[in-house]
Amino acid sequence: MGINKKAFILIIGLFCALIGNTQVDTSILSYQEYFENIILYHPIAKKADLQTRLAAAQSLSAKGFLDPTINFSWNEKDFDEKLYYRQYQGKFKVPTTTGIEVVGGYENTNGVFLNPENKTDQHGLWYLGLEVNLLQGLIVNERKMALQKAAVFQDMTENKKQLILNELIYNASKAYLEWQKFHSFGTVLNENI
């Protein structure tokens, strides 16, 4: 056998002996447990998570601009036991990000002194249509901008959270390795005293 083979067998034998004699100390946190505790319980990690929740709340608020609305109005005037007029109107609006709104509703009016412009027949007036503000909000509107702004804020917050967590993990890992080094030094010193 050559010298290289003998050295290789000797190194493997020493390595196996070291592995067989090592004992696991359960009072010491493993790096994985330490890392999990940092992510779950460290105040900086919790603060980064709160930023993500804030971004999600802002996104939900921006989506509120697209909530449909329902409006009702009832106007009536009676005098001397005579119905001057009664006007009822119900209307719903469904906004879109394009600036176009789907609108529908019902109107019913009657009375002796009703403005002829507002007069409907006895069954009322049903309607459904689209509302578009020409040259105002069609290309760039408040709803669309709020949604885009919320999406950008959410992406920015996720990136910021990742940077904060990376820095926290880096510093925590450095501290763990320093502690592990000095713990090993202490163990060796205690064994040799």
PDB file of C-alpha atoms in Angstrom:
ATOM      1  CA  MET A   1       0.000   0.000   0.000  1.00  0.00           C
ATOM      2  CA  GLY A   2       1.197   3.464  -0.796  1.00  0.00           C
ATOM      3  CA  ILE A   3       1.501   6.296   1.692  1.00  0.00           C
ATOM      4  CA  ASN A   4      -1.558   8.051   0.263  1.00  0.00           C
ATOM      5  CA  LYS A   5      -3.792   5.028   0.867  1.00  0.00           C
ATOM      6  CA  LYS A   6      -2.529   4.607   4.456  1.00  0.00           C
ATOM      7  CA  ALA A   7      -3.113   8.316   5.185  1.00  0.00           C
ATOM      8  CA  PHE A   8      -6.575   8.125   3.663  1.00  0.00           C
ATOM      9  CA  ILE A   9      -7.541   5.084   5.785  1.00  0.00           C
ATOM     10  CA  LEU A  10      -6.141   6.765   8.910  1.00  0.00           C
ATOM     11  CA  ILE A  11      -8.151   9.958   8.262  1.00  0.00           C
ATOM     12  CA  ILE A  12     -11.356   7.967   7.644  1.00  0.00           C
ATOM     13  CA  GLY A  13     -10.763   5.986  10.853  1.00  0.00           C
ATOM     14  CA  LEU A  14     -10.225   9.147  12.907  1.00  0.00           C
ATOM     15  CA  PHE A  15     -13.323  10.747  11.391  1.00  0.00           C
ATOM     16  CA  CYS A  16     -15.480   7.703  12.224  1.00  0.00           C
ATOM     17  CA  ALA A  17     -14.113   7.653  15.781  1.00  0.00           C
ATOM     18  CA  LEU A  18     -14.969  11.338  16.210  1.00  0.00           C
ATOM     19  CA  ILE A  19     -18.488  10.835  14.897  1.00  0.00           C
ATOM     20  CA  GLY A  20     -19.041   7.839  17.161  1.00  0.00           C
ATOM     21  CA  ASN A  21     -17.900   9.738  20.283  1.00  0.00           C
ATOM     22  CA  THR A  22     -19.873  12.925  19.725  1.00  0.00           C
ATOM     23  CA  GLN A  23     -22.954  13.437  21.840  1.00  0.00           C
ATOM     24  CA  VAL A  24     -25.795  15.782  21.097  1.00  0.00           C
ATOM     25  CA  ASP A  25     -26.326  18.417  23.779  1.00  0.00           C
ATOM     26  CA  THR A  26     -30.071  19.075  24.003  1.00  0.00           C
ATOM     27  CA  SER A  27     -29.593  22.269  26.025  1.00  0.00           C
ATOM     28  CA  ILE A  28     -28.116  24.009  22.965  1.00  0.00           C
ATOM     29  CA  LEU A  29     -30.380  25.368  20.255  1.00  0.00           C
ATOM     30  CA  SER A  30     -29.576  24.088  16.808  1.00  0.00           C
ATOM     31  CA  TYR A  31     -29.073  26.695  14.125  1.00  0.00           C
ATOM     32  CA  GLN A  32     -32.417  25.723  12.541  1.00  0.00           C
ATOM     33  CA  GLU A  33     -34.299  26.203  15.856  1.00  0.00           C
ATOM     34  CA  TYR A  34     -32.493  29.479  16.480  1.00  0.00           C
ATOM     35  CA  PHE A  35     -33.330  30.697  12.969  1.00  0.00           C
ATOM     36  CA  GLU A  36     -37.031  29.751  13.358  1.00  0.00           C
ATOM     37  CA  ASN A  37     -37.257  31.557  16.693  1.00  0.00           C
ATOM     38  CA  ILE A  38     -35.722  34.693  15.196  1.00  0.00           C
ATOM     39  CA  ILE A  39     -38.236  34.710  12.329  1.00  0.00           C
ATOM     40  CA  LEU A  40     -41.222  33.985  14.599  1.00  0.00           C
ATOM     41  CA  TYR A  41     -40.518  36.099  17.666  1.00  0.00           C
ATOM     42  CA  HIS A  42     -37.983  38.835  16.978  1.00  0.00           C
ATOM     43  CA  PRO A  43     -39.541  42.348  17.157  1.00  0.00           C
ATOM     44  CA  ILE A  44     -37.901  43.450  13.919  1.00  0.00           C
ATOM     45  CA  ALA A  45     -39.368  40.428  12.091  1.00  0.00           C
ATOM     46  CA  LYS A  46     -42.797  41.234  13.539  1.00  0.00           C
ATOM     47  CA  LYS A  47     -42.444  44.874  12.465  1.00  0.00           C
ATOM     48  CA  ALA A  48     -41.582  43.774   8.913  1.00  0.00           C
ATOM     49  CA  ASP A  49     -44.683  41.560   8.914  1.00  0.00           C
ATOM     50  CA  LEU A  50     -46.803  44.513  10.034  1.00  0.00           C
ATOM     51  CA  GLN A  51     -45.569  46.501   7.030  1.00  0.00           C
ATOM     52  CA  THR A  52     -46.824  43.714   4.762  1.00  0.00           C
ATOM     53  CA  ARG A  53     -50.204  43.803   6.473  1.00  0.00           C
ATOM     54  CA  LEU A  54     -50.339  47.578   6.036  1.00  0.00           C
ATOM     55  CA  ALA A  55     -49.711  47.187   2.304  1.00  0.00           C
ATOM     56  CA  ALA A  56     -52.464  44.568   2.071  1.00  0.00           C
ATOM     57  CA  ALA A  57     -54.863  46.919   3.877  1.00  0.00           C
ATOM     58  CA  GLN A  58     -53.996  49.747   1.487  1.00  0.00           C
ATOM     59  CA  SER A  59     -54.619  47.431  -1.467  1.00  0.00           C
ATOM     60  CA  LEU A  60     -58.006  46.478  -0.011  1.00  0.00           C
ATOM     61  CA  SER A  61     -58.817  50.156   0.475  1.00  0.00           C
ATOM     62  CA  ALA A  62     -57.963  50.883  -3.167  1.00  0.00           C
ATOM     63  CA  LYS A  63     -60.244  48.053  -4.270  1.00  0.00           C
ATOM     64  CA  GLY A  64     -63.005  49.832  -2.357  1.00  0.00           C
ATOM     65  CA  PHE A  65     -63.170  52.381  -5.191  1.00  0.00           C
ATOM     66  CA  LEU A  66     -64.631  49.567  -7.298  1.00  0.00           C
ATOM     67  CA  ASP A  67     -67.415  48.718  -4.848  1.00  0.00           C
ATOM     68  CA  PRO A  68     -70.907  49.041  -6.320  1.00  0.00           C
ATOM     69  CA  THR A  69     -73.200  51.655  -4.800  1.00  0.00           C
ATOM     70  CA  ILE A  70     -76.957  51.765  -4.344  1.00  0.00           C
ATOM     71  CA  ASN A  71     -78.826  55.058  -3.816  1.00  0.00           C
ATOM     72  CA  PHE A  72     -82.468  55.695  -3.008  1.00  0.00           C
ATOM     73  CA  SER A  73     -84.335  58.956  -2.779  1.00  0.00           C
ATOM     74  CA  TRP A  74     -87.927  59.763  -1.873  1.00  0.00           C
ATOM     75  CA  ASN A  75     -89.362  63.267  -2.190  1.00  0.00           C
ATOM     76  CA  GLU A  76     -92.963  64.007  -1.343  1.00  0.00           C
ATOM     77  CA  LYS A  77     -95.053  67.079  -0.692  1.00  0.00           C
ATOM     78  CA  ASP A  78     -98.583  67.006   0.728  1.00  0.00           C
ATOM     79  CA  PHE A  79    -100.647  70.061   1.573  1.00  0.00           C
ATOM     80  CA  ASP A  80    -104.288  70.424   2.522  1.00  0.00           C
ATOM     81  CA  GLU A  81    -104.866  66.683   1.938  1.00  0.00           C
ATOM     82  CA  LYS A  82    -103.655  67.065  -1.610  1.00  0.00           C
ATOM     83  CA  LEU A  83    -100.596  65.245  -3.046  1.00  0.00           C
ATOM     84  CA  TYR A  84     -98.561  67.904  -4.779  1.00  0.00           C
ATOM     85  CA  TYR A  85     -95.874  65.479  -5.918  1.00  0.00           C
ATOM     86  CA  ARG A  86     -94.127  62.216  -5.026  1.00  0.00           C
ATOM     87  CA  GLN A  87     -90.838  61.247  -6.573  1.00  0.00           C
ATOM     88  CA  TYR A  88     -89.124  57.915  -5.947  1.00  0.00           C
ATOM     89  CA  GLN A  89     -85.773  56.955  -7.444  1.00  0.00           C
ATOM     90  CA  GLY A  90     -83.551  53.916  -6.875  1.00  0.00           C
ATOM     91  CA  LYS A  91     -80.199  53.667  -8.632  1.00  0.00           C
ATOM     92  CA  PHE A  92     -77.190  51.347  -8.604  1.00  0.00           C
ATOM     93  CA  LYS A  93     -73.703  51.996 -10.009  1.00  0.00           C
ATOM     94  CA  VAL A  94     -70.947  49.497 -10.717  1.00  0.00           C
ATOM     95  CA  PRO A  95     -67.657  51.335 -11.356  1.00  0.00           C
ATOM     96  CA  THR A  96     -64.832  49.865 -13.448  1.00  0.00           C
ATOM     97  CA  THR A  97     -61.144  50.651 -13.694  1.00  0.00           C
ATOM     98  CA  THR A  98     -61.623  52.010 -17.208  1.00  0.00           C
ATOM     99  CA  GLY A  99     -63.703  54.985 -16.035  1.00  0.00           C
ATOM    100  CA  ILE A 100     -66.937  53.553 -17.406  1.00  0.00           C
ATOM    101  CA  GLU A 101     -69.757  52.877 -14.942  1.00  0.00           C
ATOM    102  CA  VAL A 102     -72.628  50.450 -15.390  1.00  0.00           C
ATOM    103  CA  VAL A 103     -75.784  52.187 -14.145  1.00  0.00           C
ATOM    104  CA  GLY A 104     -79.293  50.919 -13.628  1.00  0.00           C
ATOM    105  CA  GLY A 105     -82.332  51.986 -11.697  1.00  0.00           C
ATOM    106  CA  TYR A 106     -86.020  52.707 -11.347  1.00  0.00           C
ATOM    107  CA  GLU A 107     -87.970  55.987 -11.158  1.00  0.00           C
ATOM    108  CA  ASN A 108     -91.618  56.513 -10.338  1.00  0.00           C
ATOM    109  CA  THR A 109     -93.411  59.843  -9.967  1.00  0.00           C
ATOM    110  CA  ASN A 110     -96.956  61.094  -9.578  1.00  0.00           C
ATOM    111  CA  GLY A 111     -98.827  64.106  -8.267  1.00  0.00           C
ATOM    112  CA  VAL A 112    -100.949  67.076  -9.284  1.00  0.00           C
ATOM    113  CA  PHE A 113     -98.177  69.708  -9.366  1.00  0.00           C
ATOM    114  CA  LEU A 114     -95.394  67.497 -10.686  1.00  0.00           C
ATOM    115  CA  ASN A 115     -92.938  69.046 -13.112  1.00  0.00           C
ATOM    116  CA  PRO A 116     -93.823  67.552 -16.526  1.00  0.00           C
ATOM    117  CA  GLU A 117     -90.113  66.960 -17.114  1.00  0.00           C
ATOM    118  CA  ASN A 118     -90.072  64.391 -14.283  1.00  0.00           C
ATOM    119  CA  LYS A 119     -93.376  62.677 -15.153  1.00  0.00           C
ATOM    120  CA  THR A 120     -93.454  58.878 -15.604  1.00  0.00           C
ATOM    121  CA  ASP A 121     -96.353  56.559 -16.345  1.00  0.00           C
ATOM    122  CA  GLN A 122     -98.042  54.510 -13.632  1.00  0.00           C
ATOM    123  CA  HIS A 123     -95.521  51.644 -14.000  1.00  0.00           C
ATOM    124  CA  GLY A 124     -92.489  53.865 -13.591  1.00  0.00           C
ATOM    125  CA  LEU A 125     -89.297  53.949 -15.609  1.00  0.00           C
ATOM    126  CA  TRP A 126     -86.685  51.192 -15.573  1.00  0.00           C
ATOM    127  CA  TYR A 127     -83.286  51.909 -17.082  1.00  0.00           C
ATOM    128  CA  LEU A 128     -79.900  50.274 -17.590  1.00  0.00           C
ATOM    129  CA  GLY A 129     -76.885  51.785 -19.287  1.00  0.00           C
ATOM    130  CA  LEU A 130     -73.317  52.987 -19.207  1.00  0.00           C
ATOM    131  CA  GLU A 131     -72.021  56.312 -17.932  1.00  0.00           C
ATOM    132  CA  VAL A 132     -68.841  57.692 -19.443  1.00  0.00           C
ATOM    133  CA  ASN A 133     -67.258  61.022 -18.606  1.00  0.00           C
ATOM    134  CA  LEU A 134     -65.884  62.059 -21.960  1.00  0.00           C
ATOM    135  CA  LEU A 135     -62.286  63.235 -21.840  1.00  0.00           C
ATOM    136  CA  GLN A 136     -62.298  63.136 -18.045  1.00  0.00           C
ATOM    137  CA  GLY A 137     -60.954  60.059 -16.306  1.00  0.00           C
ATOM    138  CA  LEU A 138     -61.151  57.813 -19.338  1.00  0.00           C
ATOM    139  CA  ILE A 139     -57.401  57.354 -19.786  1.00  0.00           C
ATOM    140  CA  VAL A 140     -56.205  58.105 -16.253  1.00  0.00           C
ATOM    141  CA  ASN A 141     -58.727  57.989 -13.449  1.00  0.00           C
ATOM    142  CA  GLU A 142     -58.652  57.968  -9.669  1.00  0.00           C
ATOM    143  CA  ARG A 143     -59.702  54.318  -9.325  1.00  0.00           C
ATOM    144  CA  LYS A 144     -57.098  53.014 -11.723  1.00  0.00           C
ATOM    145  CA  MET A 145     -54.334  55.115 -10.161  1.00  0.00           C
ATOM    146  CA  ALA A 146     -55.274  54.014  -6.629  1.00  0.00           C
ATOM    147  CA  LEU A 147     -55.081  50.352  -7.633  1.00  0.00           C
ATOM    148  CA  GLN A 148     -51.734  50.815  -9.374  1.00  0.00           C
ATOM    149  CA  LYS A 149     -50.355  52.796  -6.442  1.00  0.00           C
ATOM    150  CA  ALA A 150     -51.461  50.086  -4.001  1.00  0.00           C
ATOM    151  CA  ALA A 151     -49.839  47.368  -6.140  1.00  0.00           C
ATOM    152  CA  VAL A 152     -46.559  49.296  -6.299  1.00  0.00           C
ATOM    153  CA  PHE A 153     -46.688  49.937  -2.532  1.00  0.00           C
ATOM    154  CA  GLN A 154     -47.303  46.244  -1.891  1.00  0.00           C
ATOM    155  CA  ASP A 155     -44.318  45.221  -4.063  1.00  0.00           C
ATOM    156  CA  MET A 156     -42.138  47.855  -2.451  1.00  0.00           C
ATOM    157  CA  THR A 157     -43.166  46.705   1.018  1.00  0.00           C
ATOM    158  CA  GLU A 158     -42.414  43.055   0.188  1.00  0.00           C
ATOM    159  CA  ASN A 159     -38.943  44.053  -1.028  1.00  0.00           C
ATOM    160  CA  LYS A 160     -38.352  46.202   2.051  1.00  0.00           C
ATOM    161  CA  LYS A 161     -39.518  43.365   4.304  1.00  0.00           C
ATOM    162  CA  GLN A 162     -37.113  40.967   2.577  1.00  0.00           C
ATOM    163  CA  LEU A 163     -34.225  43.415   3.049  1.00  0.00           C
ATOM    164  CA  ILE A 164     -35.033  43.847   6.742  1.00  0.00           C
ATOM    165  CA  LEU A 165     -35.298  40.079   7.254  1.00  0.00           C
ATOM    166  CA  ASN A 166     -32.059  39.444   5.343  1.00  0.00           C
ATOM    167  CA  GLU A 167     -30.194  41.926   7.530  1.00  0.00           C
ATOM    168  CA  LEU A 168     -31.758  40.454  10.670  1.00  0.00           C
ATOM    169  CA  ILE A 169     -30.851  36.889   9.650  1.00  0.00           C
ATOM    170  CA  TYR A 170     -27.317  37.949   8.739  1.00  0.00           C
ATOM    171  CA  ASN A 171     -26.730  39.639  12.108  1.00  0.00           C
ATOM    172  CA  ALA A 172     -28.399  36.797  14.019  1.00  0.00           C
ATOM    173  CA  SER A 173     -26.314  34.191  12.156  1.00  0.00           C
ATOM    174  CA  LYS A 174     -23.147  36.114  12.900  1.00  0.00           C
ATOM    175  CA  ALA A 175     -24.072  36.292  16.590  1.00  0.00           C
ATOM    176  CA  TYR A 176     -24.923  32.572  16.648  1.00  0.00           C
ATOM    177  CA  LEU A 177     -21.584  31.603  15.080  1.00  0.00           C
ATOM    178  CA  GLU A 178     -19.687  33.842  17.524  1.00  0.00           C
ATOM    179  CA  TRP A 179     -21.542  32.294  20.437  1.00  0.00           C
ATOM    180  CA  GLN A 180     -20.929  28.767  19.083  1.00  0.00           C
ATOM    181  CA  LYS A 181     -17.207  29.505  18.686  1.00  0.00           C
ATOM    182  CA  PHE A 182     -16.843  30.774  22.260  1.00  0.00           C
ATOM    183  CA  HIS A 183     -19.025  27.965  23.604  1.00  0.00           C
ATOM    184  CA  SER A 184     -16.699  25.443  21.927  1.00  0.00           C
ATOM    185  CA  PHE A 185     -13.664  27.243  23.357  1.00  0.00           C
ATOM    186  CA  GLY A 186     -15.249  27.073  26.826  1.00  0.00           C
ATOM    187  CA  THR A 187     -16.021  23.376  26.435  1.00  0.00           C
ATOM    188  CA  VAL A 188     -12.419  22.624  25.409  1.00  0.00           C
ATOM    189  CA  LEU A 189     -11.061  24.668  28.335  1.00  0.00           C
ATOM    190  CA  ASN A 190     -13.351  22.918  30.819  1.00  0.00           C
ATOM    191  CA  GLU A 191     -12.309  19.484  29.514  1.00  0.00           C
ATOM    192  CA  ASN A 192      -8.617  20.347  29.863  1.00  0.00           C
ATOM    193  CA  ILE A 193      -8.727  21.787  33.365  1.00  0.00           C
TER     194      ILE A 193
END
